[in-house]
C-alpha positions as protocol buffer text, in pm:
chain_id: "A"
residue {
  index: 1
  type: MET
  ca { x: -1952 y: 384 z: -2169 }
}
residue {
  index: 2
  type: ASP
  ca { x: -2251 y: 492 z: -1960 }
}
residue {
  index: 3
  type: PRO
  ca { x: -2235 y: 846 z: -1817 }
}
residue {
  index: 4
  type: VAL
  ca { x: -2158 y: 887 z: -1446 }
}
residue {
  index: 5
  type: SER
  ca { x: -2472 y: 951 z: -1243 }
}
residue {
  index: 6
  type: THR
  ca { x: -2503 y: 1251 z: -1011 }
}
residue {
  index: 7
  type: GLN
  ca { x: -2572 y: 1008 z: -725 }
}
residue {
  index: 8
  type: HIS
  ca { x: -2238 y: 832 z: -779 }
}
residue {
  index: 9
  type: VAL
  ca { x: -2057 y: 1166 z: -788 }
}
residue {
  index: 10
  type: ALA
  ca { x: -2230 y: 1285 z: -470 }
}
residue {
  index: 11
  type: GLU
  ca { x: -2153 y: 963 z: -279 }
}
residue {
  index: 12
  type: PHE
  ca { x: -1790 y: 969 z: -390 }
}
residue {
  index: 13
  type: ARG
  ca { x: -1747 y: 1328 z: -274 }
}
residue {
  index: 14
  type: ARG
  ca { x: -1929 y: 1260 z: 53 }
}
residue {
  index: 15
  type: PHE
  ca { x: -1696 y: 973 z: 136 }
}
residue {
  index: 16
  type: ASN
  ca { x: -1391 y: 1179 z: 36 }
}
residue {
  index: 17
  type: ARG
  ca { x: -1495 y: 1467 z: 264 }
}
residue {
  index: 18
  type: TYR
  ca { x: -1557 y: 1235 z: 559 }
}
residue {
  index: 19
  type: PHE
  ca { x: -1237 y: 1035 z: 517 }
}
residue {
  index: 20
  type: THR
  ca { x: -1004 y: 1333 z: 473 }
}
residue {
  index: 21
  type: ARG
  ca { x: -1154 y: 1498 z: 782 }
}
residue {
  index: 22
  type: ARG
  ca { x: -1144 y: 1178 z: 988 }
}
residue {
  index: 23
  type: ILE
  ca { x: -772 y: 1113 z: 928 }
}
residue {
  index: 24
  type: GLY
  ca { x: -678 y: 1477 z: 977 }
}
residue {
  index: 25
  type: ALA
  ca { x: -570 y: 1547 z: 621 }
}
residue {
  index: 26
  type: LEU
  ca { x: -685 y: 1910 z: 653 }
}
residue {
  index: 27
  type: ASP
  ca { x: -479 y: 1976 z: 967 }
}
residue {
  index: 28
  type: ASP
  ca { x: -159 y: 2179 z: 927 }
}
residue {
  index: 29
  type: HIS
  ca { x: -11 y: 1954 z: 1198 }
}
residue {
  index: 30
  type: TYR
  ca { x: -83 y: 1614 z: 1046 }
}
residue {
  index: 31
  type: LEU
  ca { x: -58 y: 1333 z: 1304 }
}
residue {
  index: 32
  type: GLY
  ca { x: 35 y: 1594 z: 1563 }
}
residue {
  index: 33
  type: GLN
  ca { x: 367 y: 1671 z: 1395 }
}
residue {
  index: 34
  type: ASP
  ca { x: 477 y: 2015 z: 1288 }
}
residue {
  index: 35
  type: ARG
  ca { x: 396 y: 1982 z: 919 }
}
residue {
  index: 36
  type: PRO
  ca { x: 98 y: 1947 z: 683 }
}
residue {
  index: 37
  type: LEU
  ca { x: 0 y: 1625 z: 508 }
}
residue {
  index: 38
  type: GLY
  ca { x: 179 y: 1719 z: 183 }
}
residue {
  index: 39
  type: GLU
  ca { x: 521 y: 1738 z: 347 }
}
residue {
  index: 40
  type: ALA
  ca { x: 455 y: 1429 z: 558 }
}
residue {
  index: 41
  type: ARG
  ca { x: 360 y: 1232 z: 247 }
}
residue {
  index: 42
  type: LEU
  ca { x: 671 y: 1352 z: 69 }
}
residue {
  index: 43
  type: LEU
  ca { x: 892 y: 1215 z: 348 }
}
residue {
  index: 44
  type: PHE
  ca { x: 717 y: 880 z: 311 }
}
residue {
  index: 45
  type: GLU
  ca { x: 755 y: 871 z: -68 }
}
residue {
  index: 46
  type: ILE
  ca { x: 1124 y: 962 z: -63 }
}
residue {
  index: 47
  type: GLY
  ca { x: 1199 y: 640 z: 122 }
}
residue {
  index: 48
  type: GLU
  ca { x: 1551 y: 521 z: 36 }
}
residue {
  index: 49
  type: GLY
  ca { x: 1600 y: 805 z: -212 }
}
residue {
  index: 50
  type: VAL
  ca { x: 1447 y: 900 z: -544 }
}
residue {
  index: 51
  type: SER
  ca { x: 1476 y: 1158 z: -822 }
}
residue {
  index: 52
  type: LEU
  ca { x: 1253 y: 1464 z: -807 }
}
residue {
  index: 53
  type: ARG
  ca { x: 1129 y: 1379 z: -1156 }
}
residue {
  index: 54
  type: GLU
  ca { x: 1008 y: 1036 z: -1042 }
}
residue {
  index: 55
  type: LEU
  ca { x: 841 y: 1191 z: -737 }
}
residue {
  index: 56
  type: ARG
  ca { x: 665 y: 1444 z: -958 }
}
residue {
  index: 57
  type: THR
  ca { x: 531 y: 1168 z: -1183 }
}
residue {
  index: 58
  type: ARG
  ca { x: 436 y: 937 z: -897 }
}
residue {
  index: 59
  type: LEU
  ca { x: 250 y: 1202 z: -698 }
}
residue {
  index: 60
  type: GLY
  ca { x: 117 y: 1407 z: -990 }
}
residue {
  index: 61
  type: LEU
  ca { x: 255 y: 1729 z: -842 }
}
residue {
  index: 62
  type: ASP
  ca { x: 341 y: 2056 z: -1009 }
}
residue {
  index: 63
  type: ALA
  ca { x: 719 y: 2083 z: -1047 }
}
residue {
  index: 64
  type: GLY
  ca { x: 736 y: 2418 z: -870 }
}
residue {
  index: 65
  type: TYR
  ca { x: 522 y: 2301 z: -577 }
}
residue {
  index: 66
  type: LEU
  ca { x: 730 y: 1986 z: -534 }
}
residue {
  index: 67
  type: SER
  ca { x: 1053 y: 2186 z: -547 }
}
residue {
  index: 68
  type: ARG
  ca { x: 929 y: 2425 z: -277 }
}
residue {
  index: 69
  type: MET
  ca { x: 829 y: 2139 z: -47 }
}
residue {
  index: 70
  type: ALA
  ca { x: 1162 y: 1963 z: -100 }
}
residue {
  index: 71
  type: LYS
  ca { x: 1355 y: 2282 z: -24 }
}
residue {
  index: 72
  type: THR
  ca { x: 1148 y: 2336 z: 293 }
}
residue {
  index: 73
  type: LEU
  ca { x: 1235 y: 1987 z: 413 }
}
residue {
  index: 74
  type: GLN
  ca { x: 1599 y: 2045 z: 319 }
}
residue {
  index: 75
  type: ALA
  ca { x: 1608 y: 2369 z: 520 }
}
residue {
  index: 76
  type: GLN
  ca { x: 1475 y: 2175 z: 818 }
}
residue {
  index: 77
  type: GLY
  ca { x: 1755 y: 1922 z: 786 }
}
residue {
  index: 78
  type: LEU
  ca { x: 1525 y: 1633 z: 698 }
}
residue {
  index: 79
  type: VAL
  ca { x: 1639 y: 1569 z: 340 }
}
residue {
  index: 80
  type: ARG
  ca { x: 1942 y: 1632 z: 122 }
}
residue {
  index: 81
  type: ILE
  ca { x: 1921 y: 1716 z: -248 }
}
residue {
  index: 82
  type: SER
  ca { x: 2207 y: 1627 z: -480 }
}
residue {
  index: 83
  type: VAL
  ca { x: 2291 y: 1555 z: -843 }
}
residue {
  index: 84
  type: HIS
  ca { x: 2165 y: 1212 z: -943 }
}
residue {
  index: 85
  type: PRO
  ca { x: 2462 y: 972 z: -972 }
}
residue {
  index: 86
  type: ASP
  ca { x: 2329 y: 820 z: -1296 }
}
residue {
  index: 87
  type: ASP
  ca { x: 2211 y: 1137 z: -1472 }
}
residue {
  index: 88
  type: SER
  ca { x: 2355 y: 1483 z: -1404 }
}
residue {
  index: 89
  type: ARG
  ca { x: 2036 y: 1642 z: -1540 }
}
residue {
  index: 90
  type: LEU
  ca { x: 1834 y: 1500 z: -1251 }
}
residue {
  index: 91
  type: ARG
  ca { x: 1818 y: 1592 z: -885 }
}
residue {
  index: 92
  type: ARG
  ca { x: 1804 y: 1317 z: -625 }
}
residue {
  index: 93
  type: VAL
  ca { x: 1646 y: 1364 z: -284 }
}
residue {
  index: 94
  type: GLU
  ca { x: 1710 y: 1137 z: 14 }
}
residue {
  index: 95
  type: LEU
  ca { x: 1635 y: 1140 z: 386 }
}
residue {
  index: 96
  type: THR
  ca { x: 1893 y: 1251 z: 639 }
}
residue {
  index: 97
  type: ARG
  ca { x: 1925 y: 1077 z: 975 }
}
residue {
  index: 98
  type: ALA
  ca { x: 1683 y: 1333 z: 1120 }
}
residue {
  index: 99
  type: GLY
  ca { x: 1446 y: 1267 z: 832 }
}
residue {
  index: 100
  type: ARG
  ca { x: 1452 y: 891 z: 891 }
}
residue {
  index: 101
  type: THR
  ca { x: 1384 y: 950 z: 1260 }
}
residue {
  index: 102
  type: GLU
  ca { x: 1085 y: 1171 z: 1182 }
}
residue {
  index: 103
  type: LEU
  ca { x: 951 y: 925 z: 926 }
}
residue {
  index: 104
  type: LYS
  ca { x: 975 y: 642 z: 1180 }
}
residue {
  index: 105
  type: GLU
  ca { x: 773 y: 849 z: 1429 }
}
residue {
  index: 106
  type: GLN
  ca { x: 527 y: 945 z: 1155 }
}
residue {
  index: 107
  type: ASN
  ca { x: 468 y: 579 z: 1073 }
}
residue {
  index: 108
  type: ARG
  ca { x: 421 y: 496 z: 1441 }
}
residue {
  index: 109
  type: ARG
  ca { x: 157 y: 767 z: 1478 }
}
residue {
  index: 110
  type: ALA
  ca { x: -17 y: 668 z: 1155 }
}
residue {
  index: 111
  type: ASP
  ca { x: -36 y: 305 z: 1275 }
}
residue {
  index: 112
  type: ALA
  ca { x: -177 y: 422 z: 1608 }
}
residue {
  index: 113
  type: LEU
  ca { x: -439 y: 635 z: 1431 }
}
residue {
  index: 114
  type: ALA
  ca { x: -548 y: 343 z: 1213 }
}
residue {
  index: 115
  type: ALA
  ca { x: -560 y: 107 z: 1511 }
}
residue {
  index: 116
  type: GLY
  ca { x: -766 y: 361 z: 1704 }
}
residue {
  index: 117
  type: LEU
  ca { x: -1018 y: 388 z: 1422 }
}
residue {
  index: 118
  type: LEU
  ca { x: -1047 y: 9 z: 1388 }
}
residue {
  index: 119
  type: ASP
  ca { x: -1075 y: -45 z: 1763 }
}
residue {
  index: 120
  type: GLY
  ca { x: -1441 y: 55 z: 1758 }
}
residue {
  index: 121
  type: LEU
  ca { x: -1530 y: -233 z: 1524 }
}
residue {
  index: 122
  type: THR
  ca { x: -1575 y: -603 z: 1582 }
}
residue {
  index: 123
  type: PRO
  ca { x: -1327 y: -843 z: 1415 }
}
residue {
  index: 124
  type: ALA
  ca { x: -1589 y: -930 z: 1154 }
}
residue {
  index: 125
  type: GLN
  ca { x: -1653 y: -561 z: 1083 }
}
residue {
  index: 126
  type: ARG
  ca { x: -1278 y: -499 z: 1047 }
}
residue {
  index: 127
  type: ASP
  ca { x: -1262 y: -779 z: 793 }
}
residue {
  index: 128
  type: ARG
  ca { x: -1550 y: -625 z: 598 }
}
residue {
  index: 129
  type: LEU
  ca { x: -1391 y: -281 z: 607 }
}
residue {
  index: 130
  type: THR
  ca { x: -1051 y: -416 z: 500 }
}
residue {
  index: 131
  type: GLU
  ca { x: -1210 y: -602 z: 210 }
}
residue {
  index: 132
  type: ALA
  ca { x: -1408 y: -294 z: 108 }
}
residue {
  index: 133
  type: MET
  ca { x: -1095 y: -77 z: 116 }
}
residue {
  index: 134
  type: GLY
  ca { x: -911 y: -330 z: -98 }
}
residue {
  index: 135
  type: THR
  ca { x: -1194 y: -321 z: -351 }
}
residue {
  index: 136
  type: ALA
  ca { x: -1197 y: 59 z: -345 }
}
residue {
  index: 137
  type: ARG
  ca { x: -821 y: 75 z: -401 }
}
residue {
  index: 138
  type: ARG
  ca { x: -837 y: -162 z: -698 }
}
residue {
  index: 139
  type: LEU
  ca { x: -1127 y: 24 z: -859 }
}
residue {
  index: 140
  type: LEU
  ca { x: -963 y: 362 z: -803 }
}
residue {
  index: 141
  type: ARG
  ca { x: -645 y: 232 z: -966 }
}
residue {
  index: 142
  type: LEU
  ca { x: -848 y: 114 z: -1263 }
}
residue {
  index: 143
  type: ALA
  ca { x: -1030 y: 447 z: -1282 }
}
residue {
  index: 144
  type: GLY
  ca { x: -697 y: 629 z: -1292 }
}
residue {
  index: 145
  type: ILE
  ca { x: -558 y: 425 z: -1583 }
}
residue {
  index: 146
  type: THR
  ca { x: -599 y: 565 z: -1932 }
}
residue {
  index: 147
  type: VAL
  ca { x: -601 y: 360 z: -2253 }
}
residue {
  index: 148
  type: ALA
  ca { x: -480 y: 559 z: -2552 }
}
residue {
  index: 149
  type: PRO
  ca { x: -396 y: 486 z: -2918 }
}
residue {
  index: 150
  type: VAL
  ca { x: -30 y: 519 z: -3014 }
}
residue {
  index: 151
  type: ASP
  ca { x: 161 y: 460 z: -3334 }
}
residue {
  index: 152
  type: GLY
  ca { x: 266 y: 99 z: -3376 }
}
residue {
  index: 153
  type: ALA
  ca { x: 630 y: 208 z: -3393 }
}
residue {
  index: 154
  type: ALA
  ca { x: 614 y: 429 z: -3081 }
}
residue {
  index: 155
  type: PRO
  ca { x: 867 y: 345 z: -2807 }
}
residue {
  index: 156
  type: ASP
  ca { x: 589 y: 267 z: -2557 }
}
residue {
  index: 157
  type: ALA
  ca { x: 426 y: 27 z: -2804 }
}
residue {
  index: 158
  type: ARG
  ca { x: 746 y: -163 z: -2869 }
}
residue {
  index: 159
  type: ALA
  ca { x: 837 y: -165 z: -2497 }
}
residue {
  index: 160
  type: CYS
  ca { x: 501 y: -320 z: -2415 }
}
residue {
  index: 161
  type: LEU
  ca { x: 548 y: -582 z: -2685 }
}
residue {
  index: 162
  type: ASP
  ca { x: 894 y: -665 z: -2554 }
}
residue {
  index: 163
  type: ALA
  ca { x: 750 y: -712 z: -2205 }
}
residue {
  index: 164
  type: TYR
  ca { x: 463 y: -918 z: -2347 }
}
residue {
  index: 165
  type: ALA
  ca { x: 707 y: -1141 z: -2533 }
}
residue {
  index: 166
  type: ALA
  ca { x: 920 y: -1198 z: -2223 }
}
residue {
  index: 167
  type: ASP
  ca { x: 610 y: -1274 z: -2017 }
}
residue {
  index: 168
  type: ILE
  ca { x: 465 y: -1538 z: -2246 }
}
residue {
  index: 169
  type: ASP
  ca { x: 805 y: -1682 z: -2333 }
}
residue {
  index: 170
  type: ALA
  ca { x: 823 y: -1782 z: -1966 }
}
residue {
  index: 171
  type: ARG
  ca { x: 468 y: -1922 z: -1972 }
}
residue {
  index: 172
  type: PHE
  ca { x: 461 y: -2117 z: -2298 }
}
residue {
  index: 173
  type: PRO
  ca { x: 617 y: -2464 z: -2265 }
}
residue {
  index: 174
  type: GLU
  ca { x: 770 y: -2420 z: -2610 }
}
residue {
  index: 175
  type: GLY
  ca { x: 880 y: -2063 z: -2546 }
}
residue {
  index: 176
  type: PHE
  ca { x: 798 y: -1769 z: -2773 }
}
residue {
  index: 177
  type: ASP
  ca { x: 966 y: -1635 z: -3085 }
}
residue {
  index: 178
  type: LYS
  ca { x: 955 y: -1253 z: -3099 }
}
residue {
  index: 179
  type: SER
  ca { x: 927 y: -1266 z: -3478 }
}
residue {
  index: 180
  type: ASP
  ca { x: 560 y: -1348 z: -3416 }
}
residue {
  index: 181
  type: LEU
  ca { x: 495 y: -999 z: -3279 }
}
residue {
  index: 182
  type: VAL
  ca { x: 295 y: -764 z: -3500 }
}
residue {
  index: 183
  type: ARG
  ca { x: 498 y: -526 z: -3712 }
}
residue {
  index: 184
  type: PRO
  ca { x: 440 y: -151 z: -3667 }
}
residue {
  index: 185
  type: GLU
  ca { x: 291 y: -113 z: -4016 }
}
residue {
  index: 186
  type: GLU
  ca { x: 29 y: -382 z: -3937 }
}
residue {
  index: 187
  type: VAL
  ca { x: -119 y: -184 z: -3648 }
}
residue {
  index: 188
  type: SER
  ca { x: -86 y: 175 z: -3770 }
}
residue {
  index: 189
  type: GLY
  ca { x: -291 y: 397 z: -3997 }
}
residue {
  index: 190
  type: GLU
  ca { x: -549 y: 226 z: -4215 }
}
residue {
  index: 191
  type: ALA
  ca { x: -406 y: -119 z: -4143 }
}
residue {
  index: 192
  type: GLY
  ca { x: -485 y: -122 z: -3774 }
}
residue {
  index: 193
  type: ALA
  ca { x: -437 y: 35 z: -3432 }
}
residue {
  index: 194
  type: PHE
  ca { x: -229 y: -9 z: -3120 }
}
residue {
  index: 195
  type: PHE
  ca { x: -342 y: 90 z: -2770 }
}
residue {
  index: 196
  type: VAL
  ca { x: -129 y: 139 z: -2459 }
}
residue {
  index: 197
  type: ALA
  ca { x: -263 y: 156 z: -2103 }
}
residue {
  index: 198
  type: TYR
  ca { x: -94 y: 416 z: -1881 }
}
residue {
  index: 199
  type: GLU
  ca { x: -88 y: 435 z: -1504 }
}
residue {
  index: 200
  type: GLU
  ca { x: 70 y: 755 z: -1374 }
}
residue {
  index: 201
  type: GLY
  ca { x: 257 y: 791 z: -1700 }
}
residue {
  index: 202
  type: ARG
  ca { x: 391 y: 433 z: -1700 }
}
residue {
  index: 203
  type: PRO
  ca { x: 283 y: 182 z: -1968 }
}
residue {
  index: 204
  type: VAL
  ca { x: 109 y: -109 z: -1794 }
}
residue {
  index: 205
  type: GLY
  ca { x: -72 y: -286 z: -2077 }
}
residue {
  index: 206
  type: CYS
  ca { x: -139 y: -299 z: -2448 }
}
residue {
  index: 207
  type: GLY
  ca { x: -350 y: -445 z: -2727 }
}
residue {
  index: 208
  type: ALA
  ca { x: -339 y: -446 z: -3104 }
}
residue {
  index: 209
  type: LEU
  ca { x: -599 y: -448 z: -3381 }
}
residue {
  index: 210
  type: ARG
  ca { x: -522 y: -532 z: -3742 }
}
residue {
  index: 211
  type: ARG
  ca { x: -746 y: -564 z: -4047 }
}
residue {
  index: 212
  type: LEU
  ca { x: -768 y: -919 z: -4183 }
}
residue {
  index: 213
  type: ALA
  ca { x: -1020 y: -871 z: -4462 }
}
residue {
  index: 214
  type: PRO
  ca { x: -1303 y: -631 z: -4551 }
}
residue {
  index: 215
  type: GLY
  ca { x: -1518 y: -601 z: -4238 }
}
residue {
  index: 216
  type: ILE
  ca { x: -1300 y: -841 z: -4038 }
}
residue {
  index: 217
  type: GLY
  ca { x: -1038 y: -749 z: -3782 }
}
residue {
  index: 218
  type: GLU
  ca { x: -804 y: -947 z: -3559 }
}
residue {
  index: 219
  type: LEU
  ca { x: -699 y: -877 z: -3202 }
}
residue {
  index: 220
  type: ARG
  ca { x: -338 y: -943 z: -3105 }
}
residue {
  index: 221
  type: HIS
  ca { x: -123 y: -918 z: -2794 }
}
residue {
  index: 222
  type: VAL
  ca { x: -379 y: -807 z: -2534 }
}
residue {
  index: 223
  type: TRP
  ca { x: -151 y: -791 z: -2231 }
}
residue {
  index: 224
  type: VAL
  ca { x: -137 y: -641 z: -1882 }
}
residue {
  index: 225
  type: HIS
  ca { x: 172 y: -593 z: -1669 }
}
residue {
  index: 226
  type: PRO
  ca { x: 177 y: -832 z: -1368 }
}
residue {
  index: 227
  type: ASP
  ca { x: 161 y: -533 z: -1129 }
}
residue {
  index: 228
  type: ALA
  ca { x: -167 y: -417 z: -1285 }
}
residue {
  index: 229
  type: ARG
  ca { x: -349 y: -748 z: -1311 }
}
residue {
  index: 230
  type: ARG
  ca { x: -676 y: -838 z: -1136 }
}
residue {
  index: 231
  type: LEU
  ca { x: -801 y: -481 z: -1179 }
}
residue {
  index: 232
  type: GLY
  ca { x: -1018 y: -540 z: -1486 }
}
residue {
  index: 233
  type: LEU
  ca { x: -769 y: -363 z: -1712 }
}
residue {
  index: 234
  type: ALA
  ca { x: -762 y: -634 z: -1979 }
}
residue {
  index: 235
  type: ARG
  ca { x: -1134 y: -584 z: -2030 }
}
residue {
  index: 236
  type: ARG
  ca { x: -1081 y: -208 z: -2053 }
}
residue {
  index: 237
  type: ILE
  ca { x: -820 y: -260 z: -2326 }
}
residue {
  index: 238
  type: LEU
  ca { x: -1048 y: -507 z: -2503 }
}
residue {
  index: 239
  type: ALA
  ca { x: -1335 y: -256 z: -2496 }
}
residue {
  index: 240
  type: ALA
  ca { x: -1111 y: 14 z: -2646 }
}
residue {
  index: 241
  type: LEU
  ca { x: -1010 y: -220 z: -2927 }
}
residue {
  index: 242
  type: GLU
  ca { x: -1371 y: -313 z: -2998 }
}
residue {
  index: 243
  type: THR
  ca { x: -1476 y: 52 z: -3006 }
}
residue {
  index: 244
  type: GLU
  ca { x: -1194 y: 129 z: -3249 }
}
residue {
  index: 245
  type: ALA
  ca { x: -1288 y: -169 z: -3466 }
}
residue {
  index: 246
  type: ALA
  ca { x: -1651 y: -56 z: -3484 }
}
residue {
  index: 247
  type: ALA
  ca { x: -1543 y: 299 z: -3571 }
}
residue {
  index: 248
  type: ARG
  ca { x: -1342 y: 155 z: -3861 }
}
residue {
  index: 249
  type: GLY
  ca { x: -1645 y: -27 z: -3996 }
}
residue {
  index: 250
  type: LEU
  ca { x: -1534 y: -372 z: -3887 }
}
residue {
  index: 251
  type: THR
  ca { x: -1824 y: -600 z: -3798 }
}
residue {
  index: 252
  type: VAL
  ca { x: -1635 y: -915 z: -3694 }
}
residue {
  index: 253
  type: LEU
  ca { x: -1339 y: -954 z: -3460 }
}
residue {
  index: 254
  type: ARG
  ca { x: -1129 y: -1269 z: -3442 }
}
residue {
  index: 255
  type: LEU
  ca { x: -840 y: -1384 z: -3225 }
}
residue {
  index: 256
  type: ASP
  ca { x: -654 y: -1691 z: -3120 }
}
residue {
  index: 257
  type: THR
  ca { x: -493 y: -1779 z: -2790 }
}
residue {
  index: 258
  type: HIS
  ca { x: -258 y: -2037 z: -2645 }
}
residue {
  index: 259
  type: ALA
  ca { x: -381 y: -2334 z: -2442 }
}
residue {
  index: 260
  type: SER
  ca { x: -183 y: -2220 z: -2138 }
}
residue {
  index: 261
  type: LEU
  ca { x: -359 y: -1881 z: -2126 }
}
residue {
  index: 262
  type: THR
  ca { x: -669 y: -2010 z: -1954 }
}
residue {
  index: 263
  type: GLU
  ca { x: -752 y: -1675 z: -1793 }
}
residue {
  index: 264
  type: ALA
  ca { x: -756 y: -1512 z: -2137 }
}
residue {
  index: 265
  type: GLN
  ca { x: -993 y: -1777 z: -2270 }
}
residue {
  index: 266
  type: THR
  ca { x: -1225 y: -1718 z: -1974 }
}
residue {
  index: 267
  type: MET
  ca { x: -1222 y: -1342 z: -2032 }
}
residue {
  index: 268
  type: TYR
  ca { x: -1296 y: -1368 z: -2404 }
}
residue {
  index: 269
  type: ARG
  ca { x: -1589 y: -1602 z: -2346 }
}
residue {
  index: 270
  type: ALA
  ca { x: -1726 y: -1370 z: -2076 }
}
residue {
  index: 271
  type: CYS
  ca { x: -1698 y: -1076 z: -2317 }
}
residue {
  index: 272
  type: GLY
  ca { x: -1906 y: -1241 z: -2589 }
}
residue {
  index: 273
  type: TYR
  ca { x: -1645 y: -1422 z: -2795 }
}
residue {
  index: 274
  type: ALA
  ca { x: -1748 y: -1765 z: -2924 }
}
residue {
  index: 275
  type: GLU
  ca { x: -1500 y: -2039 z: -3002 }
}
residue {
  index: 276
  type: ILE
  ca { x: -1472 y: -2116 z: -3374 }
}
residue {
  index: 277
  type: PRO
  ca { x: -1269 y: -2351 z: -3598 }
}
residue {
  index: 278
  type: PRO
  ca { x: -914 y: -2235 z: -3678 }
}
residue {
  index: 279
  type: TYR
  ca { x: -907 y: -1948 z: -3927 }
}
residue {
  index: 280
  type: SER
  ca { x: -528 y: -1939 z: -3964 }
}
residue {
  index: 281
  type: GLU
  ca { x: -219 y: -2150 z: -3918 }
}
residue {
  index: 282
  type: HIS
  ca { x: -64 y: -1981 z: -3616 }
}
residue {
  index: 283
  type: ALA
  ca { x: 212 y: -2156 z: -3425 }
}
residue {
  index: 284
  type: TYR
  ca { x: 79 y: -2039 z: -3089 }
}
residue {
  index: 285
  type: GLY
  ca { x: -292 y: -2074 z: -3163 }
}
residue {
  index: 286
  type: ASP
  ca { x: -478 y: -2350 z: -2977 }
}
residue {
  index: 287
  type: HIS
  ca { x: -819 y: -2183 z: -2941 }
}
residue {
  index: 288
  type: TRP
  ca { x: -983 y: -1948 z: -3194 }
}
residue {
  index: 289
  type: PHE
  ca { x: -1259 y: -1699 z: -3111 }
}
residue {
  index: 290
  type: GLU
  ca { x: -1492 y: -1464 z: -3293 }
}
residue {
  index: 291
  type: LYS
  ca { x: -1732 y: -1185 z: -3195 }
}
residue {
  index: 292
  type: ARG
  ca { x: -1978 y: -995 z: -3411 }
}
residue {
  index: 293
  type: LEU
  ca { x: -1993 y: -624 z: -3331 }
}
residue {
  index: 294
  type: SER
  ca { x: -2320 y: -437 z: -3312 }
}
residue {
  index: 295
  type: GLY
  ca { x: -2179 y: -114 z: -3460 }
}
residue {
  index: 296
  type: PRO
  ca { x: -2003 y: 205 z: -3348 }
}
residue {
  index: 297
  type: ALA
  ca { x: -2047 y: 285 z: -2981 }
}
residue {
  index: 298
  type: GLY
  ca { x: -2264 y: 583 z: -2913 }
}
């Protein structure tokens, strides 16, 4: 992957400084209420109630910092903290009536702030800005996702494969038999590799590589959770698999895909895979592809 340029870093930071100042993120009285942005955001995220552990993962906060904020809100009568009904090891936080009232007012003020900012633009300019913000959100989500190798028998690997199987079972007219999934030993150690994509600690995609013959590898089960699609994540997973294949000395990658997976066929062609005659008798294979690798990525 190409290194990030200093210009890109500078522009990103410049936008971040402007935006946080413009919406009042640095004000200890965010939206004119008597609390900073951190506490206001916490009220929003609590919603109908959630465990402190889930909040910590979702917001990426230090456990001690989150606990202090939650206790501050509890002391103000805005939230209540109790033992989670499903797990006595967890603490659940939920809004009180006063907390719901404050959150409603917070949302009203936030809407008014956004409307005030957009009021200075023409309808066409608002459309452009909305589209640009949507693009920025998608790209920032993609930037925050990590793709990491895991053992083929790891719980996250098998959970992704279970989700993959359920997904394509619903899409294939003939259904899908889970016995077709790769076995852990096929995608671990010298035999192959398994990658899982994580967003905020949650698995949202996967892909497998297994060795077919000397110098030849096969890609299996490249999948993205429906909530994380249309971000470009499948290509990120594919790139990680190709880099791993090159590092293992593989010079050719092959794969097959089902006729109903038209978006996958489009992606593989766009990424340099050429359609070839069948190289195996696979029950779910309708199209076969191959790509020659140039060597280990530098």
